[in-house]
mmCIF file of C-alpha atoms in Angstrom:
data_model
loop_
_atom_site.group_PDB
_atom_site.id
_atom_site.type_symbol
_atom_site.label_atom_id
_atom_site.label_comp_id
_atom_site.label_asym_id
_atom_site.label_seq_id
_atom_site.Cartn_x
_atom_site.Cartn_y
_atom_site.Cartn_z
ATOM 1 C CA UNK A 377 84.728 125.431 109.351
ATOM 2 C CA UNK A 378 82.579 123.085 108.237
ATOM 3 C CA UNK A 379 83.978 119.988 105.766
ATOM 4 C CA UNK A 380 82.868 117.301 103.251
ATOM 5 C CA UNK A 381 82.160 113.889 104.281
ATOM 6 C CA UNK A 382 85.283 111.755 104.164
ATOM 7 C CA UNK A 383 86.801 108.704 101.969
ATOM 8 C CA UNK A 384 88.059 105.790 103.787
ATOM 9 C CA UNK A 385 89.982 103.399 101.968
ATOM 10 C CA UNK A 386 91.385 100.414 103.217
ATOM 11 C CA UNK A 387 94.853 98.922 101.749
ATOM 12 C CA UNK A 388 95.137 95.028 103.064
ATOM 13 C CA UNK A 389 99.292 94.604 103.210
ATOM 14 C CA UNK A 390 100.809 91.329 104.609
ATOM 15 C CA UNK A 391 102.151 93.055 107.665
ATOM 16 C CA UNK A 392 98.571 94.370 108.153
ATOM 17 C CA UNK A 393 95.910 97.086 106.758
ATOM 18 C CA UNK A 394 96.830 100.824 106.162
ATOM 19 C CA UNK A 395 93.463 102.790 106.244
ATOM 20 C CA UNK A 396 93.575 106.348 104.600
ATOM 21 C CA UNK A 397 90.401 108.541 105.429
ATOM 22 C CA UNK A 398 90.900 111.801 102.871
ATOM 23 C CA UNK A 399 88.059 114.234 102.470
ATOM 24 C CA UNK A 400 85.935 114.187 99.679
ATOM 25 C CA UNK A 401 86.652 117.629 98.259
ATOM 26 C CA UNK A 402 90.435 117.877 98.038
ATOM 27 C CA UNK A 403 91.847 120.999 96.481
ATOM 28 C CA UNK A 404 94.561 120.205 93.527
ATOM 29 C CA UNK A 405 96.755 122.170 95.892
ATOM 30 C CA UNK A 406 95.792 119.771 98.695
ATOM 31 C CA UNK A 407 96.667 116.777 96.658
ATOM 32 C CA UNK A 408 99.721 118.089 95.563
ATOM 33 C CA UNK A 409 100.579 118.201 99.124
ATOM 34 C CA UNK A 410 99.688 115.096 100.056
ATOM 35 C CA UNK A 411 101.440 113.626 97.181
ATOM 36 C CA UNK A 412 104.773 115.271 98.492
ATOM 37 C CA UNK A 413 103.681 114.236 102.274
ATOM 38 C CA UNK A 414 103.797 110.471 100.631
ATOM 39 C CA UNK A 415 106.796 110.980 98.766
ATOM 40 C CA UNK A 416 109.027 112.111 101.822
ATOM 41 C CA UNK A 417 107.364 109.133 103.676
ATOM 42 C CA UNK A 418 108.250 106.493 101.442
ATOM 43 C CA UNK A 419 111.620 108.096 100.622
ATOM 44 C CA UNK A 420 112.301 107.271 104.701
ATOM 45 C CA UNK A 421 110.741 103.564 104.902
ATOM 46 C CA UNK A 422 113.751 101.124 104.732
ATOM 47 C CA UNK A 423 115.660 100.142 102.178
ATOM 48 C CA UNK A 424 114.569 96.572 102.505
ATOM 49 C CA UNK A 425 111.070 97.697 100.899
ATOM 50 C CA UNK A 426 111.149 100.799 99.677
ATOM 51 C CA UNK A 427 110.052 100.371 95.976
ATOM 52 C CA UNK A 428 107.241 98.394 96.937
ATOM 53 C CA UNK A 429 106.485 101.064 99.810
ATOM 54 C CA UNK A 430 107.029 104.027 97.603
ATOM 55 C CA UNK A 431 104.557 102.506 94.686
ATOM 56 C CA UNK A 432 102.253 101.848 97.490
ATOM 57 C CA UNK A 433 102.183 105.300 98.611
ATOM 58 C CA UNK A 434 102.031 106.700 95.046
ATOM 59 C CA UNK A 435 98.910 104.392 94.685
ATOM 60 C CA UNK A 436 97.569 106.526 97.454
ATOM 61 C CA UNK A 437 98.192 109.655 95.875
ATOM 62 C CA UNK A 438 96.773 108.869 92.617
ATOM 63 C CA UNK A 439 93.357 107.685 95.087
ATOM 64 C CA UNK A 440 93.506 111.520 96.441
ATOM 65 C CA UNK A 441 93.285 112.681 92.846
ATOM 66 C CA UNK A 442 90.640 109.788 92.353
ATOM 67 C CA UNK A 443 88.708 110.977 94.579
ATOM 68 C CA UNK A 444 89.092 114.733 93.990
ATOM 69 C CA UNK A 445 88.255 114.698 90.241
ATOM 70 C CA UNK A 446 84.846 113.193 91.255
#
């Protein structure tokens, strides 16, 4: 199976970078995926930081539909 060239994005945090590489093409199904894959993520991050983690990661989904809708 043969696939799209990627997306990398690079987040800069203060505990260090988070780099997402999604392919180019995503499906609406894919994203919707992805978008729960985040979700349950940043549901289990601590408590400490887990608005700012969870609008992090829903920064990252909205980049997967970014990137899809081009």
């Amino acid at each position: 199976m043969s696939y799209a060239p990627a997306t990398r994005q690079t987040i800069r945090l203060d505990e260090g970078d988070v780099t997402i590489l999604l392919p180019a093409d995503l499906s609406r199904k894919s994203i919707g995926i992805l978008q729960t894959q985040l979700e349950m993520l940043a549901a289990g991050l601590g408590s400490s930081s887990g608005k700012h983690d969870r609008s992090c990661l829903q920064g990252l989904a909205e980049l997967a539909a970014y990137v899809a809708d081009r």
